[in-house]
PDB file of C-alpha atoms and ligand atoms in Angstrom:
ATOM      1  CA  MET A   1      10.660 -27.845 -70.675  1.00 74.00           C
ATOM      2  CA  SER A   2      13.739 -27.097 -72.734  1.00 86.00           C
ATOM      3  CA  ARG A   3      13.474 -25.992 -76.334  1.00 93.00           C
ATOM      4  CA  LYS A   4      14.188 -28.750 -78.860  1.00 95.00           C
ATOM      5  CA  ILE A   5      15.707 -28.496 -82.314  1.00 95.00           C
ATOM      6  CA  PRO A   6      14.910 -31.411 -84.637  1.00 95.00           C
ATOM      7  CA  GLY A   7      18.204 -33.230 -85.187  1.00 95.00           C
ATOM      8  CA  GLY A   8      19.879 -30.984 -82.619  1.00 97.00           C
ATOM      9  CA  LEU A   9      22.536 -28.333 -83.100  1.00 98.00           C
ATOM     10  CA  PHE A  10      26.166 -29.356 -83.371  1.00 98.00           C
ATOM     11  CA  ILE A  11      28.887 -26.711 -83.120  1.00 98.00           C
ATOM     12  CA  SER A  12      32.647 -27.226 -83.007  1.00 98.00           C
ATOM     13  CA  LEU A  13      35.433 -24.906 -81.948  1.00 98.00           C
ATOM     14  CA  GLU A  14      38.828 -25.096 -83.599  1.00 98.00           C
ATOM     15  CA  GLY A  15      42.135 -23.286 -83.448  1.00 98.00           C
ATOM     16  CA  GLY A  16      45.682 -23.671 -82.246  1.00 96.00           C
ATOM     17  CA  GLU A  17      46.977 -23.785 -78.702  1.00 94.00           C
ATOM     18  CA  GLY A  18      45.774 -20.890 -76.557  1.00 95.00           C
ATOM     19  CA  SER A  19      43.745 -19.341 -79.378  1.00 97.00           C
ATOM     20  CA  GLY A  20      40.721 -18.813 -77.104  1.00 97.00           C
ATOM     21  CA  LYS A  21      38.515 -21.846 -77.802  1.00 97.00           C
ATOM     22  CA  SER A  22      37.596 -22.617 -74.204  1.00 96.00           C
ATOM     23  CA  THR A  23      36.928 -18.930 -73.533  1.00 97.00           C
ATOM     24  CA  LEU A  24      34.582 -18.694 -76.518  1.00 98.00           C
ATOM     25  CA  LEU A  25      32.918 -21.960 -75.550  1.00 98.00           C
ATOM     26  CA  GLU A  26      31.641 -20.424 -72.318  1.00 98.00           C
ATOM     27  CA  ALA A  27      30.085 -17.486 -74.178  1.00 98.00           C
ATOM     28  CA  LEU A  28      28.375 -19.846 -76.636  1.00 98.00           C
ATOM     29  CA  ARG A  29      27.113 -22.054 -73.840  1.00 98.00           C
ATOM     30  CA  ALA A  30      25.626 -19.107 -71.957  1.00 98.00           C
ATOM     31  CA  PHE A  31      23.933 -17.824 -75.102  1.00 98.00           C
ATOM     32  CA  LEU A  32      22.416 -21.188 -76.058  1.00 98.00           C
ATOM     33  CA  GLU A  33      21.208 -21.838 -72.516  1.00 97.00           C
ATOM     34  CA  GLY A  34      19.603 -18.403 -72.622  1.00 97.00           C
ATOM     35  CA  GLU A  35      17.816 -19.541 -75.779  1.00 95.00           C
ATOM     36  CA  GLY A  36      16.303 -22.374 -73.749  1.00 96.00           C
ATOM     37  CA  LEU A  37      18.385 -25.167 -75.250  1.00 96.00           C
ATOM     38  CA  GLU A  38      19.899 -28.039 -73.366  1.00 96.00           C
ATOM     39  CA  VAL A  39      23.638 -27.659 -73.943  1.00 98.00           C
ATOM     40  CA  CYS A  40      26.148 -30.459 -73.787  1.00 97.00           C
ATOM     41  CA  VAL A  41      29.810 -29.500 -73.789  1.00 96.00           C
ATOM     42  CA  SER A  42      32.485 -31.936 -74.850  1.00 93.00           C
ATOM     43  CA  ARG A  43      36.111 -31.839 -75.814  1.00 91.00           C
ATOM     44  CA  GLU A  44      38.685 -33.645 -77.871  1.00 91.00           C
ATOM     45  CA  PRO A  45      40.507 -35.709 -77.306  1.00 88.00           C
ATOM     46  CA  GLY A  46      38.195 -36.904 -74.586  1.00 87.00           C
ATOM     47  CA  GLY A  47      34.571 -36.635 -73.502  1.00 88.00           C
ATOM     48  CA  PRO A  48      33.208 -39.891 -72.110  1.00 92.00           C
ATOM     49  CA  PRO A  49      35.514 -41.951 -69.836  1.00 95.00           C
ATOM     50  CA  ILE A  50      36.859 -44.262 -72.571  1.00 96.00           C
ATOM     51  CA  ALA A  51      37.749 -41.252 -74.711  1.00 95.00           C
ATOM     52  CA  GLU A  52      39.343 -39.500 -71.705  1.00 94.00           C
ATOM     53  CA  ALA A  53      41.515 -42.597 -71.199  1.00 96.00           C
ATOM     54  CA  VAL A  54      42.638 -42.297 -74.827  1.00 96.00           C
ATOM     55  CA  ARG A  55      43.322 -38.600 -74.188  1.00 95.00           C
ATOM     56  CA  ASP A  56      45.739 -39.516 -71.408  1.00 96.00           C
ATOM     57  CA  ILE A  57      47.696 -41.733 -73.803  1.00 97.00           C
ATOM     58  CA  LEU A  58      47.760 -39.030 -76.479  1.00 96.00           C
ATOM     59  CA  LEU A  59      48.891 -36.147 -74.309  1.00 93.00           C
ATOM     60  CA  ASP A  60      51.367 -37.999 -72.080  1.00 94.00           C
ATOM     61  CA  ARG A  61      54.721 -36.239 -72.402  1.00 92.00           C
ATOM     62  CA  ALA A  62      56.540 -39.559 -72.009  1.00 94.00           C
ATOM     63  CA  HIS A  63      55.087 -40.820 -75.313  1.00 95.00           C
ATOM     64  CA  THR A  64      57.644 -39.137 -77.543  1.00 93.00           C
ATOM     65  CA  ALA A  65      57.984 -42.275 -79.711  1.00 96.00           C
ATOM     66  CA  MET A  66      54.378 -42.150 -80.914  1.00 97.00           C
ATOM     67  CA  ASP A  67      54.068 -42.803 -84.640  1.00 98.00           C
ATOM     68  CA  PRO A  68      51.965 -40.179 -86.537  1.00 97.00           C
ATOM     69  CA  LEU A  69      49.499 -42.747 -87.820  1.00 98.00           C
ATOM     70  CA  THR A  70      49.158 -44.270 -84.339  1.00 98.00           C
ATOM     71  CA  GLU A  71      48.398 -40.752 -83.144  1.00 97.00           C
ATOM     72  CA  LEU A  72      45.729 -40.307 -85.812  1.00 98.00           C
ATOM     73  CA  PHE A  73      44.091 -43.643 -84.969  1.00 98.00           C
ATOM     74  CA  LEU A  74      43.974 -42.738 -81.294  1.00 98.00           C
ATOM     75  CA  TYR A  75      42.318 -39.387 -82.040  1.00 97.00           C
ATOM     76  CA  LEU A  76      39.844 -41.210 -84.248  1.00 98.00           C
ATOM     77  CA  ALA A  77      39.129 -43.756 -81.497  1.00 97.00           C
ATOM     78  CA  SER A  78      38.467 -40.949 -79.016  1.00 97.00           C
ATOM     79  CA  ARG A  79      36.240 -39.161 -81.559  1.00 97.00           C
ATOM     80  CA  ARG A  80      34.312 -42.292 -82.410  1.00 97.00           C
ATOM     81  CA  GLN A  81      33.528 -43.047 -78.776  1.00 97.00           C
ATOM     82  CA  ASN A  82      32.492 -39.447 -78.152  1.00 96.00           C
ATOM     83  CA  VAL A  83      30.157 -39.502 -81.177  1.00 97.00           C
ATOM     84  CA  VAL A  84      28.478 -42.766 -80.265  1.00 98.00           C
ATOM     85  CA  GLU A  85      28.229 -42.290 -76.518  1.00 97.00           C
ATOM     86  CA  VAL A  86      27.623 -38.554 -76.169  1.00 96.00           C
ATOM     87  CA  ILE A  87      27.239 -36.432 -79.293  1.00 97.00           C
ATOM     88  CA  ARG A  88      24.774 -38.447 -81.338  1.00 98.00           C
ATOM     89  CA  PRO A  89      22.352 -39.220 -78.475  1.00 98.00           C
ATOM     90  CA  ARG A  90      22.273 -35.538 -77.450  1.00 97.00           C
ATOM     91  CA  LEU A  91      21.589 -34.403 -80.997  1.00 98.00           C
ATOM     92  CA  GLU A  92      18.888 -37.026 -81.461  1.00 98.00           C
ATOM     93  CA  ALA A  93      17.255 -35.677 -78.281  1.00 97.00           C
ATOM     94  CA  GLY A  94      17.113 -32.224 -79.899  1.00 97.00           C
ATOM     95  CA  GLY A  95      19.815 -30.615 -77.768  1.00 97.00           C
ATOM     96  CA  ALA A  96      22.858 -28.535 -78.576  1.00 98.00           C
ATOM     97  CA  VAL A  97      26.385 -29.959 -78.506  1.00 98.00           C
ATOM     98  CA  ILE A  98      29.459 -27.756 -78.424  1.00 98.00           C
ATOM     99  CA  CYS A  99      32.687 -29.637 -78.962  1.00 97.00           C
ATOM    100  CA  ASP A 100      36.044 -28.077 -78.106  1.00 97.00           C
ATOM    101  CA  ARG A 101      37.878 -29.456 -81.156  1.00 97.00           C
ATOM    102  CA  PHE A 102      36.509 -32.135 -83.495  1.00 97.00           C
ATOM    103  CA  LEU A 103      37.054 -33.455 -87.051  1.00 97.00           C
ATOM    104  CA  ASP A 104      39.075 -30.517 -88.306  1.00 98.00           C
ATOM    105  CA  ALA A 105      41.635 -30.867 -85.531  1.00 98.00           C
ATOM    106  CA  SER A 106      42.821 -34.106 -87.137  1.00 98.00           C
ATOM    107  CA  VAL A 107      42.976 -32.412 -90.519  1.00 98.00           C
ATOM    108  CA  ALA A 108      45.102 -29.647 -88.980  1.00 98.00           C
ATOM    109  CA  TYR A 109      47.300 -31.553 -86.505  1.00 98.00           C
ATOM    110  CA  GLN A 110      47.743 -34.922 -88.174  1.00 98.00           C
ATOM    111  CA  GLY A 111      47.043 -33.936 -91.796  1.00 98.00           C
ATOM    112  CA  GLY A 112      49.047 -30.701 -91.653  1.00 98.00           C
ATOM    113  CA  GLY A 113      51.209 -30.819 -88.521  1.00 98.00           C
ATOM    114  CA  ARG A 114      52.249 -34.477 -88.939  1.00 98.00           C
ATOM    115  CA  ARG A 115      52.076 -34.264 -92.742  1.00 98.00           C
ATOM    116  CA  LEU A 116      49.752 -37.249 -93.157  1.00 98.00           C
ATOM    117  CA  GLY A 117      47.817 -35.306 -95.790  1.00 97.00           C
ATOM    118  CA  PHE A 118      44.205 -34.204 -96.056  1.00 97.00           C
ATOM    119  CA  GLU A 119      43.005 -37.086 -98.199  1.00 97.00           C
ATOM    120  CA  ARG A 120      43.894 -39.801 -95.714  1.00 97.00           C
ATOM    121  CA  VAL A 121      42.619 -37.856 -92.708  1.00 98.00           C
ATOM    122  CA  ASP A 122      39.336 -36.995 -94.456  1.00 98.00           C
ATOM    123  CA  ARG A 123      38.748 -40.619 -95.360  1.00 98.00           C
ATOM    124  CA  LEU A 124      39.419 -41.966 -91.860  1.00 98.00           C
ATOM    125  CA  ASN A 125      37.488 -39.122 -90.219  1.00 98.00           C
ATOM    126  CA  ALA A 126      34.465 -40.073 -92.330  1.00 98.00           C
ATOM    127  CA  GLU A 127      34.740 -43.677 -91.128  1.00 98.00           C
ATOM    128  CA  ALA A 128      34.958 -42.549 -87.505  1.00 98.00           C
ATOM    129  CA  VAL A 129      31.954 -40.206 -87.438  1.00 98.00           C
ATOM    130  CA  GLU A 130      29.622 -41.826 -89.992  1.00 98.00           C
ATOM    131  CA  GLY A 131      27.859 -38.618 -90.905  1.00 97.00           C
ATOM    132  CA  THR A 132      27.830 -36.911 -87.498  1.00 98.00           C
ATOM    133  CA  ARG A 133      29.363 -33.559 -88.444  1.00 98.00           C
ATOM    134  CA  PRO A 134      29.104 -30.070 -86.994  1.00 98.00           C
ATOM    135  CA  GLU A 135      26.934 -27.641 -88.919  1.00 97.00           C
ATOM    136  CA  LEU A 136      28.860 -24.650 -87.663  1.00 98.00           C
ATOM    137  CA  THR A 137      32.577 -24.502 -86.897  1.00 98.00           C
ATOM    138  CA  PHE A 138      34.321 -21.522 -85.379  1.00 98.00           C
ATOM    139  CA  LEU A 139      37.980 -21.365 -86.278  1.00 98.00           C
ATOM    140  CA  ILE A 140      39.962 -18.937 -84.139  1.00 98.00           C
ATOM    141  CA  ASP A 141      42.983 -18.017 -86.216  1.00 98.00           C
ATOM    142  CA  LEU A 142      46.016 -16.837 -84.271  1.00 98.00           C
ATOM    143  CA  ASP A 143      49.768 -16.768 -84.737  1.00 97.00           C
ATOM    144  CA  PRO A 144      50.958 -19.841 -82.778  1.00 96.00           C
ATOM    145  CA  GLU A 145      53.659 -17.756 -81.101  1.00 95.00           C
ATOM    146  CA  LEU A 146      50.951 -15.582 -79.537  1.00 96.00           C
ATOM    147  CA  GLY A 147      48.743 -18.523 -78.608  1.00 95.00           C
ATOM    148  CA  LEU A 148      51.549 -20.511 -76.992  1.00 91.00           C
ATOM    149  CA  ALA A 149      52.626 -17.424 -75.039  1.00 91.00           C
ATOM    150  CA  ARG A 150      49.133 -17.353 -73.478  1.00 91.00           C
ATOM    151  CA  GLY A 151      49.415 -21.026 -72.521  1.00 75.00           C
ATOM    152  CA  PRO A 152      51.423 -23.179 -70.129  1.00 67.00           C
ATOM    153  CA  GLY A 153      54.828 -22.749 -71.833  1.00 60.00           C
ATOM    154  CA  ASP A 154      57.362 -25.478 -71.021  1.00 63.00           C
ATOM    155  CA  ASP A 155      54.851 -27.394 -68.929  1.00 74.00           C
ATOM    156  CA  GLY A 156      52.647 -28.079 -71.941  1.00 84.00           C
ATOM    157  CA  ASP A 157      51.414 -31.528 -73.024  1.00 89.00           C
ATOM    158  CA  ARG A 158      53.036 -33.683 -75.726  1.00 89.00           C
ATOM    159  CA  ILE A 159      51.399 -31.759 -78.585  1.00 89.00           C
ATOM    160  CA  GLU A 160      51.882 -28.278 -77.133  1.00 88.00           C
ATOM    161  CA  ARG A 161      55.590 -29.040 -76.798  1.00 87.00           C
ATOM    162  CA  GLU A 162      56.007 -29.585 -80.545  1.00 90.00           C
ATOM    163  CA  ALA A 163      58.341 -27.251 -82.430  1.00 90.00           C
ATOM    164  CA  SER A 164      57.190 -23.923 -83.797  1.00 93.00           C
ATOM    165  CA  ASP A 165      57.110 -25.102 -87.452  1.00 96.00           C
ATOM    166  CA  PHE A 166      54.670 -27.864 -86.453  1.00 97.00           C
ATOM    167  CA  HIS A 167      52.281 -25.274 -85.012  1.00 97.00           C
ATOM    168  CA  HIS A 168      52.632 -23.108 -88.126  1.00 97.00           C
ATOM    169  CA  ARG A 169      51.690 -26.079 -90.329  1.00 98.00           C
ATOM    170  CA  VAL A 170      48.673 -26.656 -88.057  1.00 98.00           C
ATOM    171  CA  ARG A 171      47.571 -23.066 -88.531  1.00 98.00           C
ATOM    172  CA  GLU A 172      47.908 -23.260 -92.319  1.00 98.00           C
ATOM    173  CA  ALA A 173      46.010 -26.554 -92.484  1.00 98.00           C
ATOM    174  CA  TYR A 174      43.177 -25.090 -90.397  1.00 98.00           C
ATOM    175  CA  ARG A 175      42.954 -22.139 -92.773  1.00 98.00           C
ATOM    176  CA  GLU A 176      42.889 -24.478 -95.749  1.00 98.00           C
ATOM    177  CA  ALA A 177      40.114 -26.529 -94.103  1.00 98.00           C
ATOM    178  CA  ALA A 178      38.102 -23.317 -93.714  1.00 98.00           C
ATOM    179  CA  ARG A 179      38.675 -22.391 -97.370  1.00 98.00           C
ATOM    180  CA  ARG A 180      37.408 -25.804 -98.454  1.00 97.00           C
ATOM    181  CA  GLU A 181      34.094 -25.415 -96.604  1.00 98.00           C
ATOM    182  CA  PRO A 182      33.292 -21.718 -96.308  1.00 98.00           C
ATOM    183  CA  GLU A 183      29.612 -22.383 -95.592  1.00 97.00           C
ATOM    184  CA  ARG A 184      30.400 -24.354 -92.429  1.00 98.00           C
ATOM    185  CA  PHE A 185      33.319 -22.330 -91.093  1.00 98.00           C
ATOM    186  CA  VAL A 186      33.310 -18.951 -89.397  1.00 98.00           C
ATOM    187  CA  LEU A 187      36.837 -17.603 -89.290  1.00 98.00           C
ATOM    188  CA  LEU A 188      37.564 -15.450 -86.238  1.00 98.00           C
ATOM    189  CA  ASP A 189      40.622 -13.270 -85.783  1.00 98.00           C
ATOM    190  CA  GLY A 190      42.181 -14.442 -82.520  1.00 98.00           C
ATOM    191  CA  THR A 191      43.912 -11.111 -81.916  1.00 98.00           C
ATOM    192  CA  MET A 192      40.536  -9.496 -81.235  1.00 98.00           C
ATOM    193  CA  SER A 193      39.429  -9.047 -77.636  1.00 98.00           C
ATOM    194  CA  ARG A 194      37.451 -11.834 -75.961  1.00 98.00           C
ATOM    195  CA  GLU A 195      34.326  -9.683 -76.324  1.00 98.00           C
ATOM    196  CA  GLU A 196      34.873  -9.077 -80.042  1.00 98.00           C
ATOM    197  CA  VAL A 197      35.517 -12.776 -80.716  1.00 98.00           C
ATOM    198  CA  ALA A 198      32.338 -13.718 -78.848  1.00 98.00           C
ATOM    199  CA  GLY A 199      30.367 -10.942 -80.561  1.00 98.00           C
ATOM    200  CA  GLU A 200      31.242 -12.143 -84.064  1.00 98.00           C
ATOM    201  CA  ALA A 201      30.623 -15.769 -83.152  1.00 98.00           C
ATOM    202  CA  LEU A 202      27.246 -15.036 -81.587  1.00 98.00           C
ATOM    203  CA  ALA A 203      26.140 -13.070 -84.635  1.00 98.00           C
ATOM    204  CA  ALA A 204      26.792 -16.133 -86.803  1.00 98.00           C
ATOM    205  CA  LEU A 205      25.085 -18.411 -84.316  1.00 98.00           C
ATOM    206  CA  ARG A 206      21.989 -16.187 -84.108  1.00 97.00           C
ATOM    207  CA  ASN A 207      21.798 -16.328 -87.878  1.00 96.00           C
ATOM    208  CA  LEU A 208      21.918 -20.097 -87.907  1.00 96.00           C
ATOM    209  CA  LEU A 209      19.298 -20.383 -85.172  1.00 95.00           C
ATOM    210  CA  ALA A 210      17.002 -18.031 -87.042  1.00 93.00           C
ATOM    211  CA  ARG A 211      17.301 -20.202 -90.151  1.00 90.00           C
ATOM    212  CA  LYS A 212      16.437 -23.304 -88.123  1.00 84.00           C
ATOM    213  CA  ALA A 213      13.490 -21.774 -86.242  1.00 72.00           C
TER     214      ALA A 213
HETATM  215  N1  LIG B 301      40.704 -12.796 -77.259  1.00 78.03           N
HETATM  216  C1  LIG B 301      41.614 -12.985 -76.299  1.00 78.03           C
HETATM  217  N2  LIG B 301      42.576 -12.060 -76.078  1.00 78.03           N
HETATM  218  C2  LIG B 301      43.515 -12.241 -75.103  1.00 78.03           C
HETATM  219  N3  LIG B 301      43.577 -13.313 -74.299  1.00 78.03           N
HETATM  220  C3  LIG B 301      42.648 -14.268 -74.472  1.00 78.03           C
HETATM  221  C4  LIG B 301      41.616 -14.154 -75.469  1.00 78.03           C
HETATM  222  N4  LIG B 301      40.841 -15.261 -75.398  1.00 78.03           N
HETATM  223  C5  LIG B 301      41.354 -16.024 -74.421  1.00 78.03           C
HETATM  224  N5  LIG B 301      42.426 -15.427 -73.847  1.00 78.03           N
HETATM  225  C6  LIG B 301      43.263 -15.953 -72.739  1.00 78.03           C
HETATM  226  O1  LIG B 301      44.243 -16.797 -73.327  1.00 78.03           O
HETATM  227  C7  LIG B 301      44.403 -17.990 -72.564  1.00 78.03           C
HETATM  228  C8  LIG B 301      44.026 -19.175 -73.418  1.00 78.03           C
HETATM  229  O2  LIG B 301      42.632 -19.106 -73.720  1.00 78.03           O
HETATM  230  P1  LIG B 301      41.753 -20.426 -73.836  1.00 78.03           P
HETATM  231  O3  LIG B 301      42.054 -21.350 -72.708  1.00 78.03           O
HETATM  232  O4  LIG B 301      40.351 -20.013 -74.058  1.00 78.03           O
HETATM  233  O5  LIG B 301      42.365 -21.007 -75.184  1.00 78.03           O
HETATM  234  P2  LIG B 301      42.248 -22.460 -75.775  1.00 78.03           P
HETATM  235  O6  LIG B 301      42.216 -22.285 -77.248  1.00 78.03           O
HETATM  236  O7  LIG B 301      41.118 -23.181 -75.152  1.00 78.03           O
HETATM  237  O8  LIG B 301      43.630 -23.090 -75.313  1.00 78.03           O
HETATM  238  P3  LIG B 301      44.076 -24.623 -75.282  1.00 78.03           P
HETATM  239  O9  LIG B 301      44.498 -24.943 -76.675  1.00 78.03           O
HETATM  240  O10 LIG B 301      45.226 -24.626 -74.336  1.00 78.03           O
HETATM  241  O11 LIG B 301      42.898 -25.411 -74.813  1.00 78.03           O
HETATM  242  C9  LIG B 301      43.518 -17.829 -71.330  1.00 78.03           C
HETATM  243  O12 LIG B 301      44.304 -17.303 -70.298  1.00 78.03           O
HETATM  244  C10 LIG B 301      42.462 -16.824 -71.779  1.00 78.03           C
HETATM  245  O13 LIG B 301      41.948 -16.078 -70.710  1.00 78.03           O
HETATM  246 MG1  LIG B 302      41.045 -25.037 -74.205  1.00 78.03          MG
END
């Protein structure tokens, strides 16, 4: 029998390209499984098949003509489907969900990067998730130059291939999102080693679990 948490435990991971989200995700998953929780891992854009199909549209390098608001709506469509089909049922069953990017990615990439503004993104995000929000969000903050150098370089997807100033706006918007909600966010310095990043994140997670026990 797995351990259940009433209402579940919803964690999101945020940060720019190559900041270490997927690496941290594995450490969090291992820890939560060790705590006896059933862990569901998802990602954005994507998750269930419909959302993965939307992901393909979003990241296709051929789609250079995509309008910023079209882009936002597609992210929201992917998020909505993920919430309804995967995230909410898992939480209602008392499990843990770790999402590799969620709400705040739209604030950072479309609100900041595409300059659509926080107010509009917040409003549409709220419509898309209808109250299903992470209670803990790890933001790995890293200079985009360093993050992109860790990643695929010229072979990146449509978003990764954006200009440097786009990625700097994303970073600033993420930091602003964290300042707006300091109780939900844990800001992690992405220049730390993998072990240090995981160590700080797990300390915060242990704290949260202890409060929920
Ligand atoms: N703290 C770290 N220090 C140095 N390298 C790291 C660190 N964390 C992860 N890496 C390495 O950097 C690369 C990118 O890490 P990872 O895939 O976890 O980032 P990501 O944020 O998920 O990237 P993406 O935005 O492409 O999904 C990987 O090769 C990973 O091993
Ligand atoms: Mg990743």
